[in-house]
GROMACS .gro file of C-alpha atoms in nm:
model
  366
    1MET     CA    1   6.268 -23.637   2.841
    2SER     CA    2   6.348 -23.259   2.755
    3PRO     CA    3   6.332 -23.041   3.079
    4HIS     CA    4   6.090 -22.773   3.113
    5ARG     CA    5   6.015 -22.496   3.359
    6ASP     CA    6   5.744 -22.534   3.643
    7ARG     CA    7   5.424 -22.437   3.442
    8ARG     CA    8   5.254 -22.364   3.781
    9GLY     CA    9   5.374 -22.008   3.809
   10TRP     CA   10   5.453 -21.831   4.116
   11LEU     CA   11   5.120 -21.716   4.162
   12ARG     CA   12   4.974 -22.095   4.126
   13GLY     CA   13   5.208 -22.203   4.393
   14ALA     CA   14   5.567 -22.221   4.247
   15PRO     CA   15   5.838 -22.035   4.438
   16PRO     CA   16   5.792 -21.676   4.402
   17PRO     CA   17   6.085 -21.484   4.161
   18GLN     CA   18   6.369 -21.313   4.356
   19TRP     CA   19   6.224 -20.988   4.287
   20VAL     CA   20   5.962 -21.067   4.510
   21ARG     CA   21   6.187 -21.157   4.792
   22VAL     CA   22   6.356 -20.820   4.746
   23LEU     CA   23   6.072 -20.598   4.789
   24PRO     CA   24   6.054 -20.585   5.144
   25PRO     CA   25   6.388 -20.508   5.221
   26ALA     CA   26   6.429 -20.244   4.941
   27LEU     CA   27   6.109 -20.081   5.057
   28ILE     CA   28   6.273 -20.035   5.408
   29ALA     CA   29   6.601 -19.904   5.272
   30GLY     CA   30   6.412 -19.690   5.038
   31VAL     CA   31   6.252 -19.530   5.315
   32VAL     CA   32   6.547 -19.473   5.555
   33VAL     CA   33   6.750 -19.342   5.235
   34ALA     CA   34   6.478 -19.088   5.160
   35THR     CA   35   6.431 -18.979   5.499
   36LEU     CA   36   6.807 -18.910   5.564
   37LEU     CA   37   6.843 -18.747   5.258
   38SER     CA   38   6.555 -18.504   5.285
   39PRO     CA   39   6.617 -18.141   5.471
   40ASP     CA   40   6.241 -18.189   5.571
   41PRO     CA   41   6.052 -18.429   5.760
   42LEU     CA   42   5.852 -18.703   5.486
   43ASP     CA   43   5.507 -18.808   5.581
   44ILE     CA   44   5.601 -19.170   5.422
   45GLY     CA   45   5.578 -19.364   5.746
   46PHE     CA   46   5.272 -19.540   5.613
   47LEU     CA   47   5.476 -19.719   5.371
   48LEU     CA   48   5.624 -19.936   5.640
   49GLY     CA   49   5.277 -20.091   5.680
   50ALA     CA   50   5.306 -20.267   5.339
   51ILE     CA   51   5.634 -20.461   5.452
   52PRO     CA   52   5.471 -20.743   5.662
   53PRO     CA   53   5.231 -20.834   5.408
   54LEU     CA   54   5.497 -20.819   5.118
   55ALA     CA   55   5.683 -21.056   5.334
   56VAL     CA   56   5.440 -21.313   5.346
   57LEU     CA   57   5.443 -21.368   4.963
   58SER     CA   58   5.809 -21.520   5.002
   59TYR     CA   59   5.936 -21.572   5.344
   60GLY     CA   60   5.843 -21.779   5.646
   61PRO     CA   61   5.711 -21.679   6.003
   62THR     CA   62   6.049 -21.583   6.161
   63ALA     CA   63   6.173 -21.376   5.884
   64THR     CA   64   5.836 -21.187   5.855
   65ALA     CA   65   5.844 -21.106   6.198
   66LEU     CA   66   6.170 -20.973   6.172
   67LEU     CA   67   6.093 -20.747   5.912
   68GLY     CA   68   5.790 -20.633   6.094
   69LEU     CA   69   6.017 -20.533   6.376
   70VAL     CA   70   6.252 -20.337   6.145
   71SER     CA   71   5.943 -20.149   6.037
   72VAL     CA   72   5.830 -20.055   6.359
   73ALA     CA   73   6.190 -19.962   6.463
   74VAL     CA   74   6.219 -19.742   6.167
   75LEU     CA   75   5.896 -19.587   6.244
   76ILE     CA   76   5.983 -19.501   6.605
   77VAL     CA   77   6.354 -19.407   6.564
   78PRO     CA   78   6.358 -19.012   6.604
   79ALA     CA   79   6.665 -19.010   6.349
   80PHE     CA   80   6.418 -19.092   6.091
   81ARG     CA   81   6.186 -18.838   6.170
   82LEU     CA   82   5.872 -19.064   6.129
   83ASP     CA   83   5.728 -19.078   6.465
   84ARG     CA   84   5.529 -18.789   6.412
   85PRO     CA   85   5.173 -19.004   6.282
   86GLY     CA   86   5.093 -19.117   6.646
   87ASN     CA   87   5.002 -19.408   6.849
   88ALA     CA   88   4.710 -19.500   6.585
   89ASP     CA   89   4.947 -19.558   6.311
   90LEU     CA   90   5.193 -19.738   6.522
   91LEU     CA   91   4.923 -19.973   6.653
   92THR     CA   92   4.812 -20.016   6.278
   93ILE     CA   93   5.135 -20.144   6.150
   94CYS     CA   94   5.200 -20.348   6.484
   95PHE     CA   95   4.859 -20.522   6.426
   96VAL     CA   96   4.933 -20.583   6.049
   97ALA     CA   97   5.266 -20.728   6.118
   98LEU     CA   98   5.134 -20.974   6.370
   99LEU     CA   99   4.861 -21.046   6.135
  100SER     CA  100   5.095 -21.099   5.857
  101ILE     CA  101   5.323 -21.349   6.055
  102PHE     CA  102   5.024 -21.576   6.152
  103VAL     CA  103   4.929 -21.557   5.748
  104SER     CA  104   5.295 -21.659   5.691
  105PHE     CA  105   5.262 -21.962   5.921
  106VAL     CA  106   4.970 -22.081   5.771
  107ARG     CA  107   5.093 -22.014   5.421
  108SER     CA  108   5.425 -22.189   5.483
  109ARG     CA  109   5.243 -22.492   5.629
  110ARG     CA  110   5.034 -22.520   5.315
  111ASP     CA  111   5.332 -22.492   5.083
  112THR     CA  112   5.515 -22.752   5.269
  113GLN     CA  113   5.218 -22.987   5.228
  114LEU     CA  114   5.175 -22.865   4.852
  115ASP     CA  115   5.554 -22.915   4.786
  116LEU     CA  116   5.528 -23.290   4.934
  117GLU     CA  117   5.185 -23.390   4.717
  118HIS     CA  118   5.380 -23.253   4.408
  119THR     CA  119   5.679 -23.436   4.472
  120VAL     CA  120   5.441 -23.780   4.523
  121ALA     CA  121   5.271 -23.698   4.214
  122GLU     CA  122   5.568 -23.649   4.007
  123ALA     CA  123   5.734 -23.941   4.102
  124ALA     CA  124   5.442 -24.136   4.004
  125GLN     CA  125   5.392 -23.982   3.709
  126ARG     CA  126   5.727 -24.032   3.599
  127ALA     CA  127   5.706 -24.388   3.696
  128VAL     CA  128   5.410 -24.403   3.431
  129VAL     CA  129   5.615 -24.227   3.158
  130PRO     CA  130   5.983 -24.223   3.255
  131SER     CA  131   6.278 -24.046   3.076
  132VAL     CA  132   6.409 -24.194   2.763
  133PRO     CA  133   6.759 -24.260   2.764
  134GLU     CA  134   7.011 -24.125   2.562
  135ARG     CA  135   7.057 -24.438   2.393
  136VAL     CA  136   6.889 -24.776   2.405
  137GLY     CA  137   7.083 -25.055   2.222
  138PRO     CA  138   7.197 -24.964   1.863
  139VAL     CA  139   6.940 -24.664   1.859
  140ARG     CA  140   7.007 -24.305   1.995
  141CYS     CA  141   6.690 -24.158   2.140
  142ALA     CA  142   6.520 -23.814   2.215
  143ALA     CA  143   6.176 -23.736   2.371
  144LEU     CA  144   5.970 -23.413   2.433
  145TYR     CA  145   5.664 -23.403   2.634
  146ARG     CA  146   5.429 -23.108   2.733
  147ALA     CA  147   5.094 -23.208   2.902
  148ALA     CA  148   4.802 -23.012   2.784
  149GLN     CA  149   4.660 -22.985   3.161
  150ARG     CA  150   4.829 -22.726   3.326
  151GLY     CA  151   5.019 -22.848   3.634
  152THR     CA  152   5.033 -23.190   3.523
  153LEU     CA  153   5.335 -23.389   3.391
  154VAL     CA  154   5.162 -23.684   3.190
  155GLY     CA  155   4.831 -23.652   3.005
  156GLY     CA  156   4.698 -23.846   2.744
  157ASP     CA  157   5.010 -23.916   2.548
  158PHE     CA  158   5.242 -24.204   2.617
  159PHE     CA  159   5.568 -24.332   2.446
  160ASP     CA  160   5.857 -24.572   2.540
  161VAL     CA  161   6.181 -24.726   2.396
  162ARG     CA  162   6.269 -25.070   2.536
  163GLU     CA  163   6.540 -25.353   2.466
  164GLY     CA  164   6.447 -25.700   2.521
  165PRO     CA  165   6.517 -26.036   2.386
  166HIS     CA  166   6.373 -25.967   2.049
  167GLY     CA  167   6.542 -25.635   1.993
  168VAL     CA  168   6.485 -25.287   2.065
  169ARG     CA  169   6.102 -25.165   2.045
  170ALA     CA  170   5.976 -24.817   2.063
  171VAL     CA  171   5.589 -24.721   2.060
  172LEU     CA  172   5.404 -24.377   2.092
  173GLY     CA  173   5.042 -24.307   2.148
  174ASP     CA  174   4.762 -24.100   2.244
  175VAL     CA  175   4.491 -24.251   2.445
  176GLN     CA  176   4.098 -24.107   2.422
  177GLY     CA  177   4.067 -23.774   2.632
  178HIS     CA  178   4.372 -23.619   2.807
  179GLY     CA  179   4.479 -23.487   3.152
  180LEU     CA  180   4.462 -23.664   3.445
  181ALA     CA  181   4.174 -23.867   3.360
  182ALA     CA  182   4.348 -24.067   3.070
  183VAL     CA  183   4.668 -24.137   3.322
  184ALA     CA  184   4.517 -24.461   3.422
  185THR     CA  185   4.471 -24.588   3.055
  186VAL     CA  186   4.838 -24.477   2.979
  187ALA     CA  187   4.962 -24.680   3.288
  188LEU     CA  188   4.752 -24.962   3.158
  189LEU     CA  189   4.908 -24.980   2.812
  190MET     CA  190   5.264 -24.872   2.927
  191GLY     CA  191   5.291 -25.184   3.170
  192ALA     CA  192   5.126 -25.401   2.869
  193PHE     CA  193   5.376 -25.277   2.616
  194ARG     CA  194   5.680 -25.334   2.862
  195GLU     CA  195   5.550 -25.709   2.917
  196ALA     CA  196   5.491 -25.749   2.540
  197VAL     CA  197   5.876 -25.654   2.497
  198LEU     CA  198   5.989 -25.938   2.652
  199ASP     CA  199   5.724 -26.186   2.547
  200HIS     CA  200   5.654 -26.160   2.200
  201PRO     CA  201   5.888 -26.217   1.918
  202ASP     CA  202   5.696 -25.978   1.649
  203LEU     CA  203   5.546 -25.653   1.631
  204GLU     CA  204   5.191 -25.733   1.536
  205ALA     CA  205   5.164 -25.982   1.858
  206VAL     CA  206   5.288 -25.683   2.057
  207ALA     CA  207   5.027 -25.436   1.902
  208GLY     CA  208   4.745 -25.726   1.967
  209ARG     CA  209   4.872 -25.729   2.329
  210LEU     CA  210   4.771 -25.340   2.366
  211ASP     CA  211   4.444 -25.404   2.193
  212ARG     CA  212   4.334 -25.670   2.396
  213ARG     CA  213   4.452 -25.480   2.720
  214LEU     CA  214   4.216 -25.189   2.621
  215LEU     CA  215   3.937 -25.436   2.533
  216LEU     CA  216   3.963 -25.594   2.882
  217ASP     CA  217   3.971 -25.283   3.079
  218ALA     CA  218   3.670 -25.128   2.899
  219ALA     CA  219   3.472 -25.440   2.963
  220GLN     CA  220   3.590 -25.432   3.360
  221ASP     CA  221   3.489 -25.078   3.362
  222ARG     CA  222   3.164 -25.137   3.151
  223ARG     CA  223   3.267 -24.840   2.908
  224ASP     CA  224   3.130 -24.882   2.573
  225GLU     CA  225   3.423 -24.688   2.411
  226LEU     CA  226   3.811 -24.674   2.503
  227PHE     CA  227   4.054 -24.657   2.243
  228ALA     CA  228   4.410 -24.510   2.170
  229THR     CA  229   4.604 -24.464   1.879
  230ALA     CA  230   4.967 -24.572   1.857
  231VAL     CA  231   5.265 -24.621   1.619
  232LEU     CA  232   5.499 -24.922   1.716
  233LEU     CA  233   5.871 -24.947   1.600
  234ASP     CA  234   6.096 -25.279   1.606
  235PHE     CA  235   6.453 -25.234   1.521
  236SER     CA  236   6.663 -25.521   1.376
  237PRO     CA  237   6.988 -25.607   1.530
  238GLY     CA  238   7.243 -25.328   1.453
  239ALA     CA  239   6.934 -25.109   1.352
  240GLY     CA  240   6.981 -25.162   0.990
  241ALA     CA  241   6.626 -25.177   0.948
  242VAL     CA  242   6.273 -25.113   1.118
  243ARG     CA  243   5.963 -25.267   1.133
  244ILE     CA  244   5.634 -25.032   1.174
  245VAL     CA  245   5.302 -25.083   1.261
  246THR     CA  246   5.047 -24.774   1.261
  247CYS     CA  247   4.697 -24.807   1.453
  248GLY     CA  248   4.512 -24.498   1.362
  249HIS     CA  249   4.803 -24.289   1.445
  250PRO     CA  250   4.972 -24.028   1.203
  251PRO     CA  251   5.294 -24.226   1.041
  252PRO     CA  252   5.674 -24.161   1.155
  253LEU     CA  253   5.854 -23.919   0.935
  254LEU     CA  254   6.190 -24.038   0.779
  255LEU     CA  255   6.449 -23.789   0.794
  256ARG     CA  256   6.706 -23.832   0.523
  257ASP     CA  257   6.972 -23.590   0.369
  258GLY     CA  258   6.760 -23.284   0.448
  259THR     CA  259   6.461 -23.421   0.336
  260ALA     CA  260   6.137 -23.559   0.569
  261ALA     CA  261   5.895 -23.811   0.430
  262GLU     CA  262   5.587 -23.988   0.565
  263ILE     CA  263   5.676 -24.378   0.595
  264GLY     CA  264   5.350 -24.505   0.413
  265SER     CA  265   5.215 -24.828   0.538
  266THR     CA  266   4.842 -25.010   0.567
  267PRO     CA  267   4.690 -24.840   0.841
  268TRP     CA  268   4.561 -25.049   1.147
  269PRO     CA  269   4.257 -24.948   1.340
  270PRO     CA  270   4.296 -24.771   1.666
  271LEU     CA  271   4.382 -24.998   1.983
  272GLY     CA  272   4.078 -25.119   2.184
  273LEU     CA  273   3.863 -25.135   1.830
  274GLY     CA  274   3.962 -25.504   1.776
  275LEU     CA  275   4.264 -25.546   1.565
  276PRO     CA  276   4.251 -25.752   1.231
  277ASP     CA  277   4.402 -26.081   1.147
  278LYS     CA  278   4.802 -25.993   1.134
  279THR     CA  279   4.801 -26.192   0.802
  280ALA     CA  280   4.595 -25.898   0.655
  281HIS     CA  281   4.776 -25.613   0.801
  282ASP     CA  282   5.134 -25.691   0.821
  283ALA     CA  283   5.415 -25.471   0.937
  284ILE     CA  284   5.602 -25.259   0.688
  285THR     CA  285   5.986 -25.280   0.669
  286VAL     CA  286   6.196 -24.978   0.610
  287ARG     CA  287   6.586 -25.013   0.546
  288LEU     CA  288   6.788 -24.750   0.737
  289LEU     CA  289   7.099 -24.554   0.665
  290PRO     CA  290   7.349 -24.399   0.858
  291GLY     CA  291   7.249 -24.045   0.968
  292ASP     CA  292   6.867 -24.134   0.903
  293ARG     CA  293   6.641 -24.020   1.196
  294LEU     CA  294   6.283 -24.137   1.293
  295VAL     CA  295   6.041 -23.876   1.403
  296LEU     CA  296   5.718 -23.961   1.534
  297ALA     CA  297   5.478 -23.702   1.677
  298SER     CA  298   5.147 -23.679   1.846
  299ASP     CA  299   4.814 -23.556   1.728
  300GLY     CA  300   4.935 -23.211   1.958
  301VAL     CA  301   5.183 -23.142   1.655
  302TRP     CA  302   5.012 -23.278   1.353
  303GLU     CA  303   4.694 -23.114   1.449
  304ALA     CA  304   4.838 -22.798   1.582
  305ARG     CA  305   4.664 -22.495   1.405
  306ASP     CA  306   4.737 -22.126   1.358
  307ALA     CA  307   4.489 -21.836   1.397
  308THR     CA  308   4.342 -21.872   1.018
  309GLY     CA  309   4.266 -22.281   1.088
  310ALA     CA  310   4.585 -22.384   0.926
  311PHE     CA  311   4.742 -22.709   1.023
  312TYR     CA  312   5.123 -22.700   1.117
  313PRO     CA  313   5.306 -22.829   0.817
  314LEU     CA  314   5.525 -23.061   0.999
  315PRO     CA  315   5.701 -23.276   0.688
  316GLU     CA  316   5.776 -22.953   0.514
  317ARG     CA  317   5.934 -22.781   0.845
  318LEU     CA  318   6.107 -23.072   0.930
  319GLY     CA  319   6.355 -23.078   0.668
  320ALA     CA  320   6.495 -22.752   0.715
  321LEU     CA  321   6.473 -22.801   1.115
  322GLY     CA  322   6.678 -23.149   1.092
  323ALA     CA  323   6.941 -22.996   0.872
  324GLU     CA  324   7.041 -22.713   1.144
  325HIS     CA  325   7.045 -23.018   1.415
  326ALA     CA  326   7.182 -23.317   1.269
  327LYS     CA  327   7.341 -23.473   1.549
  328ASP     CA  328   7.152 -23.356   1.845
  329LEU     CA  329   6.818 -23.529   1.869
  330ALA     CA  330   6.720 -23.357   2.165
  331ALA     CA  331   6.782 -23.005   2.031
  332LEU     CA  332   6.586 -23.106   1.705
  333ALA     CA  333   6.270 -23.213   1.907
  334ASP     CA  334   6.312 -22.883   2.118
  335ARG     CA  335   6.345 -22.671   1.793
  336VAL     CA  336   6.023 -22.836   1.624
  337TRP     CA  337   5.825 -22.728   1.928
  338ALA     CA  338   5.957 -22.398   1.938
  339ASP     CA  339   5.863 -22.377   1.563
  340VAL     CA  340   5.503 -22.499   1.652
  341LEU     CA  341   5.456 -22.237   1.912
  342ARG     CA  342   5.570 -21.955   1.652
  343PHE     CA  343   5.344 -22.111   1.403
  344CYS     CA  344   5.045 -22.132   1.598
  345GLY     CA  345   5.090 -21.835   1.847
  346ALA     CA  346   4.822 -21.805   2.116
  347THR     CA  347   4.620 -22.088   1.992
  348THR     CA  348   4.844 -22.363   2.089
  349ALA     CA  349   4.887 -22.612   2.381
  350ARG     CA  350   4.518 -22.751   2.378
  351ASP     CA  351   4.631 -23.086   2.338
  352ASP     CA  352   4.909 -23.289   2.480
  353VAL     CA  353   5.229 -23.264   2.273
  354THR     CA  354   5.473 -23.542   2.229
  355MET     CA  355   5.765 -23.621   2.012
  356LEU     CA  356   6.018 -23.911   1.982
  357VAL     CA  357   6.324 -23.870   1.759
  358LEU     CA  358   6.516 -24.207   1.713
  359ALA     CA  359   6.866 -24.248   1.492
  360PRO     CA  360   7.021 -24.601   1.418
  361GLU     CA  361   7.366 -24.544   1.554
  362PRO     CA  362   7.536 -24.897   1.654
  363PRO     CA  363   7.782 -24.840   1.934
  364ARG     CA  364   8.139 -24.849   1.805
  365GLY     CA  365   8.338 -25.170   1.798
  366ARG     CA  366   8.076 -25.381   1.664
   0.00000   0.00000   0.00000
């Protein structure tokens, strides 16, 4: 999975940037230097009152107390000529410093709890949709995932690449809804897919397993409608061919010789609505050549729009982008996402975004 920065931001619980930590000592140093260089006394002692509150943003209670003591010391040391304000100003700064120490203690306890909860949530969500390895059998892999809901790692999209007794299988899909409400459904589908990879010799049966899982879950929870779109792939031994089933999802794109083309197939209905008899809807088989890449993307890419409402032209853009990153699959996924952001501007990130890039490449010596 492509790495990305903490989307919480430092005002939403992430660690503050370095410049915030530098502010308190920098302000103390600025006051000291200004008073020593000025030939006349400066009435700037009030600035020292801002030191403890600023320290609360990024320091613990011990460091906040130390910075508060330094502020009081600078105020009362005669050499700095800041002792003219009187006892009222000195008591005010002392009170602000004590209050800041208490606030820093509370904030530190809260941050510790939030970090623990975030770590547990990240571990649980990574277990639902783990990182895709760089290679699964004869297939090189790269994935990119951006959840639409701020502060979450998993939304309504899901993907996986697994090797079992019947070969390498891959899936990418999108469940009804997004955000934390869809995580439970994603977990059910991922578990069903991993079991089906081990149990079923044909791809149609794997799709049927996922469909039945959603039907049973909807019946147990008494929900009238619970569905997901998905595209499933089954690579032949050596990855010389791939079988594809699309269940209400945009088809994969075959990137070959600098051009990208949709792989047309008979579409199946979305999972959870009851799949037809597989004899009427067989999987399509596509021959793969050395250097071919398969790109699977969620609705967050296909249906991304610019300010005028135009959809992002993924097939047209992918050819040129693929030529720039012929070997690096992860760089290709990142480049496509960056291009989506440029195309859509401020209207992006309203849906979960998922991309899976697969390239047949049998290990050397086979």
